[in-house]
Amino acid sequence: MTFSIVGRCEKTGMFGVAITSSSPAVASRCTHTRSGIGAVASQNITDPTLGKKILDYMEKGYSAKQAIDQIKNNNQFIDYRQILVIDKTGEKAIHSGSKSLGIYADFSGNNIIAAGNLLANENIPERMVKVFEDNKGHLGDRLITALKSGLEIGGEVGPLHSAGLQLCDDVSWPIVDLRCDWTEDDPIEIITQAWILYKPQIRDYVQRALDPSIAPSYGVPGDE
């Protein structure tokens, strides 16, 4: 019911996840990032605890592959899960359990991995990875463009209703966490428009958290 892409910016060390699904509120359950550690998408009959567990393993020094192996060895329902992991070195690990739904597939490239289930065709993850690799610029732009490309060649079997984009960089919280939890329209386009609005303000919101005394104005009526 979901397809996603998980990436790392080789220049900045930023991590990100872009995801979409026919299910409601997919990003609230499936996207996990941690500054300096890595990123995880945990999908297909989702267990939201897996993302945190994998990031905890990697924070202790496990590689992406070692962390996902720990989950596989200690989870009785692992055959139901589809998990994408990337660590701070760019190492990637993917698990697509045998009970993943419908047509499921995964593909990896340089600092990027993609996977999905209940797909219209098995070529979608590869297409997303190739589009990500062919584009330059901000990690958020590349992830959204890649996610759109998956939809362009079929996407899910059913209509999409939710989507999300999460990025982490040099602070302990996600610097971007944009979600469309339900729509009858195109949730990827809704996330795209939110990203266009939010992207120029990312550092302003970080600064407001770190030191509001020197932060930019809020730009709202009554703010001077």
Coordinates of C-alpha atoms in Angstrom, one line a residue:
M1 CA 0.0 0.0 0.0
T2 CA 3.1 2.2 0.0
F3 CA 6.1 3.3 -1.9
S4 CA 9.0 5.3 -0.5
I5 CA 12.5 6.6 -1.1
V6 CA 15.2 7.1 1.6
G7 CA 18.3 9.1 0.9
R8 CA 21.5 10.8 2.2
C9 CA 23.1 13.9 0.9
E10 CA 26.8 13.1 0.3
K11 CA 27.8 16.8 0.6
T12 CA 25.9 17.8 3.8
G13 CA 25.2 14.5 5.6
M14 CA 21.5 15.3 5.6
F15 CA 19.1 12.4 5.6
G16 CA 15.5 12.2 4.2
V17 CA 12.5 10.1 3.5
A18 CA 9.7 10.7 1.0
I19 CA 6.7 8.4 1.1
T20 CA 3.2 8.0 -0.2
S21 CA 0.4 5.6 0.3
S22 CA -3.3 4.7 -0.3
S23 CA -3.5 4.4 3.5
P24 CA -4.1 7.5 5.7
A25 CA -1.3 9.3 7.6
V26 CA 1.5 7.1 6.2
A27 CA 4.3 9.4 7.2
S28 CA 3.2 9.5 10.8
R29 CA 4.0 5.7 11.1
C30 CA 6.7 5.0 8.5
T31 CA 9.3 7.8 8.4
H32 CA 12.2 7.9 10.8
T33 CA 15.4 10.1 10.6
R34 CA 18.1 11.0 13.1
S35 CA 20.8 13.6 12.7
G36 CA 24.2 12.1 12.2
I37 CA 22.8 8.5 12.4
G38 CA 20.6 7.6 9.5
A39 CA 17.1 7.2 8.1
V40 CA 14.5 4.4 7.9
A41 CA 11.3 3.8 6.2
S42 CA 9.3 0.9 7.8
Q43 CA 6.2 0.0 5.8
N44 CA 3.9 -2.8 4.7
I45 CA 1.6 -3.7 7.6
T46 CA 3.6 -1.2 9.6
D47 CA 5.2 -1.6 13.0
P48 CA 6.1 2.0 13.9
T49 CA 8.6 0.9 16.6
L50 CA 11.0 -0.6 14.1
G51 CA 12.3 2.7 12.8
K52 CA 13.4 3.9 16.3
K53 CA 14.9 0.5 17.1
I54 CA 17.0 0.5 14.0
L55 CA 18.2 4.1 14.6
D56 CA 19.1 3.1 18.2
Y57 CA 21.2 0.2 16.9
M58 CA 23.0 2.5 14.5
E59 CA 23.6 5.1 17.2
K60 CA 25.4 2.4 19.1
G61 CA 27.7 1.8 16.1
Y62 CA 25.9 -0.8 14.1
S63 CA 25.9 -0.4 10.3
A64 CA 22.7 -0.4 8.3
K65 CA 23.0 -4.0 7.5
Q66 CA 23.9 -5.0 11.0
A67 CA 21.0 -3.1 12.4
I68 CA 18.4 -4.6 10.1
D69 CA 19.9 -8.1 10.8
Q70 CA 19.2 -7.5 14.5
I71 CA 15.6 -6.7 13.7
K72 CA 15.3 -9.7 11.5
N73 CA 16.7 -12.0 14.1
N74 CA 14.4 -10.7 16.9
N75 CA 11.1 -10.1 15.3
Q76 CA 8.6 -12.9 14.8
F77 CA 6.6 -10.9 12.2
I78 CA 9.5 -9.8 10.0
D79 CA 8.0 -11.5 7.0
Y80 CA 5.2 -8.9 7.0
R81 CA 7.6 -6.0 7.0
Q82 CA 9.3 -3.9 4.3
I83 CA 12.2 -1.9 5.7
L84 CA 14.7 0.5 4.1
V85 CA 17.7 1.7 6.0
I86 CA 20.7 4.1 5.2
D87 CA 23.4 4.9 7.7
K88 CA 25.9 7.8 8.1
T89 CA 28.5 6.2 5.8
G90 CA 25.9 5.8 3.0
E91 CA 25.6 2.0 3.5
K92 CA 22.2 0.7 2.7
A93 CA 20.1 -2.3 3.7
I94 CA 16.7 -3.4 2.5
H95 CA 14.3 -6.1 3.8
S96 CA 11.2 -7.0 1.8
G97 CA 9.5 -9.8 3.7
S98 CA 7.9 -12.7 1.9
K99 CA 4.4 -11.5 3.0
S100 CA 4.8 -8.1 1.5
L101 CA 1.6 -7.1 -0.3
G102 CA 0.9 -7.5 -4.0
I103 CA 3.7 -6.7 -6.4
Y104 CA 6.6 -5.6 -4.2
A105 CA 10.1 -4.5 -5.2
D106 CA 13.2 -2.6 -4.0
F107 CA 16.2 -1.0 -5.6
S108 CA 19.3 0.9 -4.4
G109 CA 21.9 3.3 -5.7
N110 CA 24.5 5.7 -4.5
N111 CA 23.2 7.1 -1.1
I112 CA 19.7 6.2 -2.1
I113 CA 17.2 3.3 -1.8
A114 CA 13.6 2.9 -2.8
A115 CA 10.9 0.2 -2.3
G116 CA 7.2 -0.4 -2.5
N117 CA 4.4 -2.8 -2.1
L118 CA 1.0 -3.2 -3.9
L119 CA 2.8 -1.6 -6.8
A120 CA 1.4 -1.2 -10.3
N121 CA 4.6 -2.7 -11.6
E122 CA 8.0 -3.8 -10.3
N123 CA 10.0 -1.0 -12.1
I124 CA 8.9 1.8 -9.8
P125 CA 11.7 1.7 -7.2
E126 CA 14.4 1.5 -9.9
R127 CA 12.8 4.5 -11.7
M128 CA 12.8 6.5 -8.4
V129 CA 16.5 5.8 -7.7
K130 CA 17.6 6.7 -11.2
V131 CA 15.7 10.0 -11.1
F132 CA 17.2 10.8 -7.8
E133 CA 20.7 10.1 -9.1
D134 CA 20.1 12.1 -12.2
N135 CA 19.0 15.2 -10.3
K136 CA 21.1 17.7 -8.3
G137 CA 20.4 20.2 -5.6
H138 CA 18.7 20.1 -2.3
L139 CA 17.9 16.6 -0.9
G140 CA 14.3 17.5 -0.4
D141 CA 13.9 18.5 -4.1
R142 CA 15.5 15.3 -5.3
L143 CA 13.4 13.1 -3.0
I144 CA 10.1 14.7 -4.1
T145 CA 11.1 14.6 -7.8
A146 CA 11.9 10.9 -7.4
L147 CA 8.6 10.2 -5.6
K148 CA 6.7 11.9 -8.4
S149 CA 8.5 9.8 -11.0
G150 CA 7.2 6.6 -9.3
L151 CA 3.7 7.8 -9.6
E152 CA 4.2 8.8 -13.3
I153 CA 5.0 5.2 -14.2
G154 CA 2.1 3.6 -12.3
G155 CA 2.5 4.1 -8.6
E156 CA 0.3 2.0 -6.4
V157 CA -2.5 -0.2 -7.7
G158 CA -5.0 2.0 -5.8
P159 CA -5.4 5.8 -5.5
L160 CA -2.9 7.6 -3.3
H161 CA -4.3 9.5 -0.2
S162 CA -1.4 10.5 2.0
A163 CA 2.3 11.4 1.7
G164 CA 5.1 12.9 3.6
L165 CA 8.6 14.4 3.5
Q166 CA 11.0 14.3 6.5
L167 CA 14.5 15.6 6.6
C168 CA 17.1 15.8 9.4
D169 CA 20.4 17.7 9.4
D170 CA 22.4 19.1 12.3
V171 CA 20.0 19.4 15.1
S172 CA 18.2 16.7 17.2
W173 CA 14.8 17.2 15.6
P174 CA 13.7 16.8 11.9
I175 CA 14.2 20.2 10.2
V176 CA 11.4 19.3 7.8
D177 CA 8.4 17.1 8.6
L178 CA 5.7 17.8 6.1
R179 CA 2.6 15.6 5.9
C180 CA -0.6 15.2 4.0
D181 CA -2.6 12.7 6.1
W182 CA -5.6 12.4 3.8
T183 CA -6.8 13.8 0.5
E184 CA -8.9 12.7 -2.4
D185 CA -6.6 14.8 -4.6
D186 CA -2.9 14.2 -5.2
P187 CA -1.0 14.0 -1.9
I188 CA 2.4 14.2 -3.5
E189 CA 1.4 17.5 -5.1
I190 CA 0.1 18.8 -1.7
I191 CA 3.5 17.9 -0.1
T192 CA 5.3 19.6 -3.1
Q193 CA 3.5 22.9 -2.5
A194 CA 4.2 22.7 1.2
W195 CA 7.8 22.1 0.5
I196 CA 8.0 25.1 -1.9
L197 CA 6.6 27.3 0.9
Y198 CA 8.7 25.8 3.7
K199 CA 12.1 25.3 2.0
P200 CA 13.2 29.1 2.2
Q201 CA 12.2 29.2 5.9
I202 CA 13.9 26.0 7.1
R203 CA 16.9 27.8 8.7
D204 CA 14.7 30.5 10.2
Y205 CA 12.8 27.9 12.2
V206 CA 15.9 26.2 13.3
Q207 CA 17.3 29.6 14.5
R208 CA 14.1 30.4 16.4
A209 CA 14.6 27.2 18.3
L210 CA 18.3 27.7 19.0
D211 CA 18.3 31.4 19.8
P212 CA 15.1 33.4 19.3
S213 CA 16.8 36.6 20.3
I214 CA 18.5 36.8 16.9
A215 CA 15.9 34.9 14.9
P216 CA 14.2 36.5 11.9
S217 CA 10.8 38.0 12.3
Y218 CA 7.8 35.8 12.0
G219 CA 6.3 37.6 9.1
V220 CA 2.8 37.5 10.3
P221 CA 0.3 40.4 10.9
G222 CA 1.2 42.3 14.0
D223 CA 4.9 41.1 14.0
E224 CA 7.3 44.0 14.0

